[in-house]
Tab-separated table of C-alpha atoms and ligand atoms in Angstrom:
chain	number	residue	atom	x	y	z
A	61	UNK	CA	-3.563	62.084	-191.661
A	62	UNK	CA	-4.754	59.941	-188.525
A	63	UNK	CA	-8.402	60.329	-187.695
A	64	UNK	CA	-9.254	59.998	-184.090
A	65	UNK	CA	-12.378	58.085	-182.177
A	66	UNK	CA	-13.512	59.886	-179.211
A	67	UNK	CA	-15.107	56.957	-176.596
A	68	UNK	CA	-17.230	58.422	-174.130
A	69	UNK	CA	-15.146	59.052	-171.574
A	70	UNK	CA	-13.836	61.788	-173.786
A	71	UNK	CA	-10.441	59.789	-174.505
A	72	UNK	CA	-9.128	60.354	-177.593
A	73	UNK	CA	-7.004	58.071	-179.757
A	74	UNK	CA	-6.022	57.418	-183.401
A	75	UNK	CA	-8.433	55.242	-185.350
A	76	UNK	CA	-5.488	52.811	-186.358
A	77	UNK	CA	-4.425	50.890	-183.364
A	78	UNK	CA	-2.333	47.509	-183.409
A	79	UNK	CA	-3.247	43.470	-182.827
A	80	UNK	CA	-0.626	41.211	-181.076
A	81	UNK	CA	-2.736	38.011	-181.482
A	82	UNK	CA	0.158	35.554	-182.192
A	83	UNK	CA	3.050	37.896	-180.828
A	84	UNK	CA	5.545	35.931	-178.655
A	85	UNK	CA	4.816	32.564	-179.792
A	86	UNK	CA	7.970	32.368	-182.040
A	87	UNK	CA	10.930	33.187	-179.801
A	88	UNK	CA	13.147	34.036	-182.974
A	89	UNK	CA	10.644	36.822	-183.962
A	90	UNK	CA	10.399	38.402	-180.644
A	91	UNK	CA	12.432	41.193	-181.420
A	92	UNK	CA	10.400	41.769	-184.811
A	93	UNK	CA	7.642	41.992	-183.115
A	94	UNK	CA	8.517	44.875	-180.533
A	95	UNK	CA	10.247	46.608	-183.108
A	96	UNK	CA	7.230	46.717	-185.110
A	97	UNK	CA	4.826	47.822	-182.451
A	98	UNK	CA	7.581	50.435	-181.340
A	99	UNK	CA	7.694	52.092	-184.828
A	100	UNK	CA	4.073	52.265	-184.749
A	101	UNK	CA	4.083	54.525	-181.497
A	102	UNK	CA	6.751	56.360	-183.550
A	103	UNK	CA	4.369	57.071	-185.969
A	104	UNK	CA	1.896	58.045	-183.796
A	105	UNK	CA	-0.129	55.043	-183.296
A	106	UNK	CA	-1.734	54.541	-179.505
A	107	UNK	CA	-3.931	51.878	-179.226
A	108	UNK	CA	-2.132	48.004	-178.243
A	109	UNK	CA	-4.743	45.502	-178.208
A	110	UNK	CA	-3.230	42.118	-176.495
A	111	UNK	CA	-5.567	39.444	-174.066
A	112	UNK	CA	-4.718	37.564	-171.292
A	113	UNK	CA	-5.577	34.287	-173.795
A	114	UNK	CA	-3.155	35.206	-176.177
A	115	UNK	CA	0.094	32.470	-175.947
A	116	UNK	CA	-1.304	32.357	-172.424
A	117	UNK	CA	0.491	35.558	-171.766
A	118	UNK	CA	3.338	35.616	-174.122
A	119	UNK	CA	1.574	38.325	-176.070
A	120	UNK	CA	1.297	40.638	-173.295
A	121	UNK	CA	4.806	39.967	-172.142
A	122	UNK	CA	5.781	41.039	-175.876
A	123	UNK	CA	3.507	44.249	-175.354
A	124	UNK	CA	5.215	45.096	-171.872
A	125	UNK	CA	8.727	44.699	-173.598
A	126	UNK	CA	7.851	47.047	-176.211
A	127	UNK	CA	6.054	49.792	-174.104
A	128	UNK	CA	8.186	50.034	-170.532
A	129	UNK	CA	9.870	52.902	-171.255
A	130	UNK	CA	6.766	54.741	-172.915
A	131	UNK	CA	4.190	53.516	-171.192
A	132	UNK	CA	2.268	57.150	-171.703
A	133	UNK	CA	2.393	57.084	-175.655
A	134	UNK	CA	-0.112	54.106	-174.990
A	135	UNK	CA	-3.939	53.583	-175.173
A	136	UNK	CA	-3.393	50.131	-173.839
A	137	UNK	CA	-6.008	47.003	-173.838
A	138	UNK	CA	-6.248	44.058	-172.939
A	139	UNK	CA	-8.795	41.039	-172.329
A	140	UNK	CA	-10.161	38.504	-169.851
A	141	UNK	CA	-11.035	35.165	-170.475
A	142	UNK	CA	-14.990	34.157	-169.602
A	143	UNK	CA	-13.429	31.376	-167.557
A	144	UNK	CA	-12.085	34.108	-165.481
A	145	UNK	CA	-14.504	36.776	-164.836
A	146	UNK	CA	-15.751	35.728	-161.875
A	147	UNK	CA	-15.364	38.772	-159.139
A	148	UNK	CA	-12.189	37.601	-157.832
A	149	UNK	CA	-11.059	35.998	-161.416
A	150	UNK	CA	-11.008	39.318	-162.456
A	151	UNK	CA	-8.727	40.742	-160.143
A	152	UNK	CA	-6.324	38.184	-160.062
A	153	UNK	CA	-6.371	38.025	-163.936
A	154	UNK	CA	-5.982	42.006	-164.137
A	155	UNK	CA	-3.137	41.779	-161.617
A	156	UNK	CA	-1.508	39.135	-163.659
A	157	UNK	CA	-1.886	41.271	-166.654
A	158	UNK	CA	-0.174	44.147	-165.113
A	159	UNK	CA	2.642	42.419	-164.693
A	160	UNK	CA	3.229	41.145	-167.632
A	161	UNK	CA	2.900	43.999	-169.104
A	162	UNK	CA	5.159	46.087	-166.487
A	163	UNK	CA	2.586	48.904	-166.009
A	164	UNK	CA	0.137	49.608	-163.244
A	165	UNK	CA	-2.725	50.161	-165.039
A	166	UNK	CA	-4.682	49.320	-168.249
A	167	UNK	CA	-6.242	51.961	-170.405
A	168	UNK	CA	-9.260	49.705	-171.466
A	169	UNK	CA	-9.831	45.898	-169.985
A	170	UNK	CA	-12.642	43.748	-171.534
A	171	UNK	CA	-14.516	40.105	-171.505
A	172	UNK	CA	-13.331	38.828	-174.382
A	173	UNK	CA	-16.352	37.344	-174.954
A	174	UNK	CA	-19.408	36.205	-172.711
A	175	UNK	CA	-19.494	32.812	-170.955
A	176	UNK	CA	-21.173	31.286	-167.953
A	177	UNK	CA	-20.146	34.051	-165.150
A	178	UNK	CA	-23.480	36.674	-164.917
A	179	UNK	CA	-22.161	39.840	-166.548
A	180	UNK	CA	-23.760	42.073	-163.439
A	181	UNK	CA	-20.582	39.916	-161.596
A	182	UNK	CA	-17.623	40.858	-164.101
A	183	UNK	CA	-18.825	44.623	-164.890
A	184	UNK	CA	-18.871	45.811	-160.500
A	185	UNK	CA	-15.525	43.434	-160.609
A	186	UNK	CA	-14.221	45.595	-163.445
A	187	UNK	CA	-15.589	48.715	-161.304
A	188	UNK	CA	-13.754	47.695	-158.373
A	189	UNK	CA	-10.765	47.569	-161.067
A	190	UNK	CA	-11.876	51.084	-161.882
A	191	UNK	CA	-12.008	52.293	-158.615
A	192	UNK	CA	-8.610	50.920	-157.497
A	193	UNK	CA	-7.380	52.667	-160.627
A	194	UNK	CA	-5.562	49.494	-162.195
A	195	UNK	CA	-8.072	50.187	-165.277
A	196	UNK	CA	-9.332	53.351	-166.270
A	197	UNK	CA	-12.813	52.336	-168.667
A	198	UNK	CA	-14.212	48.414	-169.788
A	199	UNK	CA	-16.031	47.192	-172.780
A	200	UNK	CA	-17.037	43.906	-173.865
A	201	UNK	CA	-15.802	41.957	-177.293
A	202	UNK	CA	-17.776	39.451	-179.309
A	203	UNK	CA	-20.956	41.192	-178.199
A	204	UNK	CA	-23.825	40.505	-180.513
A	205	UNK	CA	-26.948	42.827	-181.000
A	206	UNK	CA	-28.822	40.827	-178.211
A	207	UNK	CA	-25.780	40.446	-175.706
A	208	UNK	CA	-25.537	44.561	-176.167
A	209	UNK	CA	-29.298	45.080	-174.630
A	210	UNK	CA	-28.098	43.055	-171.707
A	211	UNK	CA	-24.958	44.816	-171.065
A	212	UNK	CA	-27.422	47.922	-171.110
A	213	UNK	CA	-30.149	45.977	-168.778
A	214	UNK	CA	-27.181	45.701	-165.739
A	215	UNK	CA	-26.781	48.788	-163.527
A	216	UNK	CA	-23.338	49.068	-165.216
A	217	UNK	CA	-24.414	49.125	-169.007
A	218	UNK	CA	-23.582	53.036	-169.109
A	219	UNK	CA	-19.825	52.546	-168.036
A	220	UNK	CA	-19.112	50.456	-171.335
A	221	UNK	CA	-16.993	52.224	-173.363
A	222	UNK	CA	-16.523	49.329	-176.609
A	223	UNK	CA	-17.721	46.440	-178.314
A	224	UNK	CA	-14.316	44.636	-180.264
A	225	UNK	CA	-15.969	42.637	-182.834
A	226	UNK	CA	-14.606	40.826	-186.647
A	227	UNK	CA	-15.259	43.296	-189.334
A	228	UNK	CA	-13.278	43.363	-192.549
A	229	UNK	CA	-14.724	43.030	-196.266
A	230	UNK	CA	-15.061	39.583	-195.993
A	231	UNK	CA	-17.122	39.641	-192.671
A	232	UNK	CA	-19.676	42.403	-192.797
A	233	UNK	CA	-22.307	41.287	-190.854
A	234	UNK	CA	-22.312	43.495	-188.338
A	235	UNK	CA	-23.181	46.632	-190.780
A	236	UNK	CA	-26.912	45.339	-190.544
A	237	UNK	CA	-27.234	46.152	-187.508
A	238	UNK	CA	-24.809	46.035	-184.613
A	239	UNK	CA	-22.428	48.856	-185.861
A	240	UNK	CA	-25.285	51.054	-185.871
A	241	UNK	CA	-26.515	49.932	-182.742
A	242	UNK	CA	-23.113	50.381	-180.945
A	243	UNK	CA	-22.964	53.739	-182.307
A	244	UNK	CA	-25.844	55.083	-180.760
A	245	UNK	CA	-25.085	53.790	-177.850
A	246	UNK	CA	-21.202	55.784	-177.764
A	247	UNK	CA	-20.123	52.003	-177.674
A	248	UNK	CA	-17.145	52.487	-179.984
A	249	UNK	CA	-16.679	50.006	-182.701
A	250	UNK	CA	-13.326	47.929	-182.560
A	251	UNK	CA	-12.552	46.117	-185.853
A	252	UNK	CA	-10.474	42.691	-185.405
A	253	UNK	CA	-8.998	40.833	-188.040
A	254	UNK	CA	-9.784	43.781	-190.731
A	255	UNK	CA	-6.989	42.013	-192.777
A	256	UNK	CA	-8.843	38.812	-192.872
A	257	UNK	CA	-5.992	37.204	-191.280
A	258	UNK	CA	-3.440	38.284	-194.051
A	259	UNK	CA	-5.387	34.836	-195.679
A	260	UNK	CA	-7.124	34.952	-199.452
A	261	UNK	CA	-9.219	37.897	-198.742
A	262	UNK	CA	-6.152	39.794	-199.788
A	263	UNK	CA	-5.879	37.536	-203.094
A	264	UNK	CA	-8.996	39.036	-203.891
A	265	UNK	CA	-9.014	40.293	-207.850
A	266	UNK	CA	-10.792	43.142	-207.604
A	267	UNK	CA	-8.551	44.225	-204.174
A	268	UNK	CA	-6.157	43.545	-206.757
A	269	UNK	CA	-7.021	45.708	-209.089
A	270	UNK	CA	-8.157	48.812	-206.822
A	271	UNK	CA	-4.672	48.727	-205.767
A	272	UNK	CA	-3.374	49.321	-208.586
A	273	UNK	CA	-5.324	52.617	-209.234
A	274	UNK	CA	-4.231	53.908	-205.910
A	275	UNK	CA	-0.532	55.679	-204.551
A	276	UNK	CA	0.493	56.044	-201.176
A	277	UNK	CA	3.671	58.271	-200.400
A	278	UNK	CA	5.454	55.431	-200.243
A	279	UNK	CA	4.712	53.823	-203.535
A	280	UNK	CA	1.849	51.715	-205.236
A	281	UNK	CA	-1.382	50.651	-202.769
A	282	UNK	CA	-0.950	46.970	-201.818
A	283	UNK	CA	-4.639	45.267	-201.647
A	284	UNK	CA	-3.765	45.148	-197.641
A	285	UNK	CA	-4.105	48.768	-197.629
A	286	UNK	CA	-7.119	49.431	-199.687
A	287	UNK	CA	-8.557	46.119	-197.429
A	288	UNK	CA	-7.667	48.633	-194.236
A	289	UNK	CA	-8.852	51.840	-195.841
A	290	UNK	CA	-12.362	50.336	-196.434
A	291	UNK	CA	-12.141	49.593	-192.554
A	292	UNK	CA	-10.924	52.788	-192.111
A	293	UNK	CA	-13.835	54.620	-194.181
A	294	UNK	CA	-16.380	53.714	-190.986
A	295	UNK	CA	-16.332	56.663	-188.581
A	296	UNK	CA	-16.225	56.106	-184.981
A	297	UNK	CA	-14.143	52.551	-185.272
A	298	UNK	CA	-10.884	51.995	-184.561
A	299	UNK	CA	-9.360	48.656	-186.560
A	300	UNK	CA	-6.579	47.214	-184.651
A	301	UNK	CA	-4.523	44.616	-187.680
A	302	UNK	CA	-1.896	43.049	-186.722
A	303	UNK	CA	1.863	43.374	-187.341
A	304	UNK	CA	4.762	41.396	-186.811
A	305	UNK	CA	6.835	43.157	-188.240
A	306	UNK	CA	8.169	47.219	-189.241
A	307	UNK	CA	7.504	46.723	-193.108
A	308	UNK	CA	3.998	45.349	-192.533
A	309	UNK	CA	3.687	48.276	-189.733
A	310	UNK	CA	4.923	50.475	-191.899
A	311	UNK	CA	2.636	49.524	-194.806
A	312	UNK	CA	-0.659	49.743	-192.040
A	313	UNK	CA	0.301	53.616	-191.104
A	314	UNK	CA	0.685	54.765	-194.892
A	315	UNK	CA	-2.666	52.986	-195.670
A	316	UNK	CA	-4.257	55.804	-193.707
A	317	UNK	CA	-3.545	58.220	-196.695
A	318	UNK	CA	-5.961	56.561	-199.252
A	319	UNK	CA	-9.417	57.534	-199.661
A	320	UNK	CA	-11.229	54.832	-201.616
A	321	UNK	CA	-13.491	56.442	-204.286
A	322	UNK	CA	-17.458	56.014	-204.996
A	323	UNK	CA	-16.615	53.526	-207.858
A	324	UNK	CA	-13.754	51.433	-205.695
A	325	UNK	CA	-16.837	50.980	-203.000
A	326	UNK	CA	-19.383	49.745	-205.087
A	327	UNK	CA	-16.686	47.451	-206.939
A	328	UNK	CA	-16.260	46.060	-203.285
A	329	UNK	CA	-19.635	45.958	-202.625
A	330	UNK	CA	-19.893	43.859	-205.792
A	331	UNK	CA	-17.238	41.619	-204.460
A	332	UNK	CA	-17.574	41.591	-200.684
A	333	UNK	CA	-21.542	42.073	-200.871
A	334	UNK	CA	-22.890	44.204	-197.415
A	335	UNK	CA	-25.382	42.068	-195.125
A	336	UNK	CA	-29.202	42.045	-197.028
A	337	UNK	CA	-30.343	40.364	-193.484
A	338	UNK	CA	-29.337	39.638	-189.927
A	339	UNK	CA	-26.372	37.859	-189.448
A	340	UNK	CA	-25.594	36.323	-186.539
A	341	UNK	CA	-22.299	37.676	-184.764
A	342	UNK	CA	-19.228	35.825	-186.643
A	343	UNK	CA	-16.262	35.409	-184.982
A	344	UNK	CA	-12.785	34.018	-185.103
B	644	NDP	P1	-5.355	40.666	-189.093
B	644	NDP	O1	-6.546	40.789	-189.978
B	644	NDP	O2	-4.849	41.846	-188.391
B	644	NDP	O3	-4.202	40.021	-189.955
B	644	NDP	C1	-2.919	39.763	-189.469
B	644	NDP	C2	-2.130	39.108	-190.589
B	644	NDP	O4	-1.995	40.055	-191.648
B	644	NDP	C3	-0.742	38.692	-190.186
B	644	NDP	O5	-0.478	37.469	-190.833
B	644	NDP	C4	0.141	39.790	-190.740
B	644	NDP	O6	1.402	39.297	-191.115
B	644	NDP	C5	-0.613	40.203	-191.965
B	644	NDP	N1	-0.371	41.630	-192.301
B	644	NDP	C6	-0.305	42.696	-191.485
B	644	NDP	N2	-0.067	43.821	-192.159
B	644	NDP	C7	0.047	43.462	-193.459
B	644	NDP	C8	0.297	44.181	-194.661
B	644	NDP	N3	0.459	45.506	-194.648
B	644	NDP	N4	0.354	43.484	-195.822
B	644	NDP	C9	0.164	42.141	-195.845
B	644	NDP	N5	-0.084	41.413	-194.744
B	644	NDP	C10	-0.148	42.065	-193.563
B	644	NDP	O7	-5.674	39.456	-188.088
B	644	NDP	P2	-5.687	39.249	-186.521
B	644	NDP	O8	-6.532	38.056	-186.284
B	644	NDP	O9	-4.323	39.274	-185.969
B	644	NDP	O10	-6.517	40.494	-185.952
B	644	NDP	C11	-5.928	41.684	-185.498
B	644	NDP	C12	-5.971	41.795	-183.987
B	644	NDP	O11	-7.295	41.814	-183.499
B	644	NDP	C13	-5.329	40.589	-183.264
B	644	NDP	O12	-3.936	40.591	-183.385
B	644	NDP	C14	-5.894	40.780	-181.890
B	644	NDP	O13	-5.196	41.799	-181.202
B	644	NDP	C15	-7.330	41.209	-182.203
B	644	NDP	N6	-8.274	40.065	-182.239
B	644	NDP	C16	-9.285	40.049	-181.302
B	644	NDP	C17	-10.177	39.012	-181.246
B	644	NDP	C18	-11.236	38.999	-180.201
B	644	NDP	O14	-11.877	37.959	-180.005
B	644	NDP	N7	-11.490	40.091	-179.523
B	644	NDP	C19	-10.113	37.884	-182.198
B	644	NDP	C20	-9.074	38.039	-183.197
B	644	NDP	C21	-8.211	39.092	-183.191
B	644	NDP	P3	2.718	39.632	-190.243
B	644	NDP	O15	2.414	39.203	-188.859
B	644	NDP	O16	3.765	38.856	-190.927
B	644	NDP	O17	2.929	41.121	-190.329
């Protein structure tokens, strides 16, 4: 049932990961929140995506929680900030990281996205990170088709591994170009926000009604899932939505089961029309 992405290190992992964007903000829905990204490694899920930016650490504090005792059923990832990702910022906001999330080492560590620091600086610091084995690959997030042909113009460009960018129905831009782009250059695809936030995207009429022609083994589609199955159609791309809690979790795994039909695309394409032009890089 769970299709896997191969990055180019030769690392497997399932194409549904999880989000924690949020997690540990609310003290009363800590335990929520771990239990849901628990029963997702129960069901076979990998990949944790959490940032150093997130509740200025409180998400990664939730993710070390949940994963301490099972710290090998995890792809694990996590995210500096521009403001750090200066050669030593880097270290010292890896290290940080690390402890947070009890481990001693991340599976995948990127810029969240690119500021003022000259990425030749943050990719040997993330090297260095490499070579001290507290990460084992980096990528980049919020990359646009132009910022991807200077990651390839540094002597590191080779060693990235992803590109996390905003891709659900209601953002397609990047199927003009960058998806395409990132493919050929083994820079897998991470979706963010493929739920549009759990906001009106999923109010949508015609998600509406698509769910309702579609079963899961756990009942009637919800327009969540067939929202997630369209992410879920792209090959190479791993969408990461976000959780807080075992029902929603729950919901995300089963949603890997439906297989959205000619007619339910073009409906969507109708709806969510695909980019006719370039589009700069949206993000959230
Ligand atoms: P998502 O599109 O994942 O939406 C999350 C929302 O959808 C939550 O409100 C959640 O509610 C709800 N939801 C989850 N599952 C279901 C379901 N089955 N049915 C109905 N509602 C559901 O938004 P995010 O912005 O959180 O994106 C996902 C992840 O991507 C983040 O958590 C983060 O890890 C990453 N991200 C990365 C960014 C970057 O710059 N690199 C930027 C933004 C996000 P509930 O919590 O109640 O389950």
């Amino acid at each position: 049932m769970t299709r896997k992405v191969r990055f180019k290190n030769g690392v497997e992992v399932p194409a549904l990961g999880m989000g924690t964007w949020n997690m540990g903000d609310d003290v009363s829905l800590r335990s929520d929140e771990i239990a849901s990204l628990q029963a997702g490694l129960d069901a076979g899920l990998r990949v944790i995506d959490t940032a150093e930016m997130y509740g200025n650490g409180r998400s990664e504090s939730v993710v070390g929680e949940a994963i301490e005792k099972r710290r090998d059923d995890v792809f694990l990832v996590s995210k500096v900030l521009p403001s750090n990702a200066s050669a030593r910022g880097v270290v010292r906001s890896c290290t940080d990281s690390l402890k947070r999330l009890r481990t001693d080492y991340m599976d995948l560590y990127l810029l969240h996205w690119q500021g003022s620091v000259p990425l030749a600086e943050t990719f040997e610091a993330f090297e260095t990170l490499r070579d001290r084995g507290m990460i084992r690959s980096w990528g980049v997030s919020n990359f646009d088709t132009t910022d991807m042909e200077e990651v390839e113009q540094t002597s590191y460009g080779e060693s990235c591994v992803t590109n996390q960018v905003l891709y659900s129905l209601s953002h397609r831009g990047i199927e003009f170009d960058l998806l395409e782009e990132d493919r050929a250059r083994q820079a897998v695809t991470m979706a963010y926000s493929p739920l549009g936030q759990g906001g009106g995207m999923l109010r949508d009429n015609v998600l509406a009604r698509i769910a309702r022609q579609h079963s899961t083994s756990q009942g009637a589609a919800t327009p969540a899932q067939i929202a997630l199955a369209w992410v879920l159609r792209q090959p190479s791309l791993i969408a990461i939505p976000k959780a807080g809690s075992k029902k929603h979790l729950l919901e995300n795994v089963v949603a890997q089961e439906i297989r959205l039909t000619d007619d339910d695309l073009l409906a969507l394409d109708r709806a969510f029309p695909p980019p006719g032009r370039k589009v700069p890089l949206e993000v959230i």
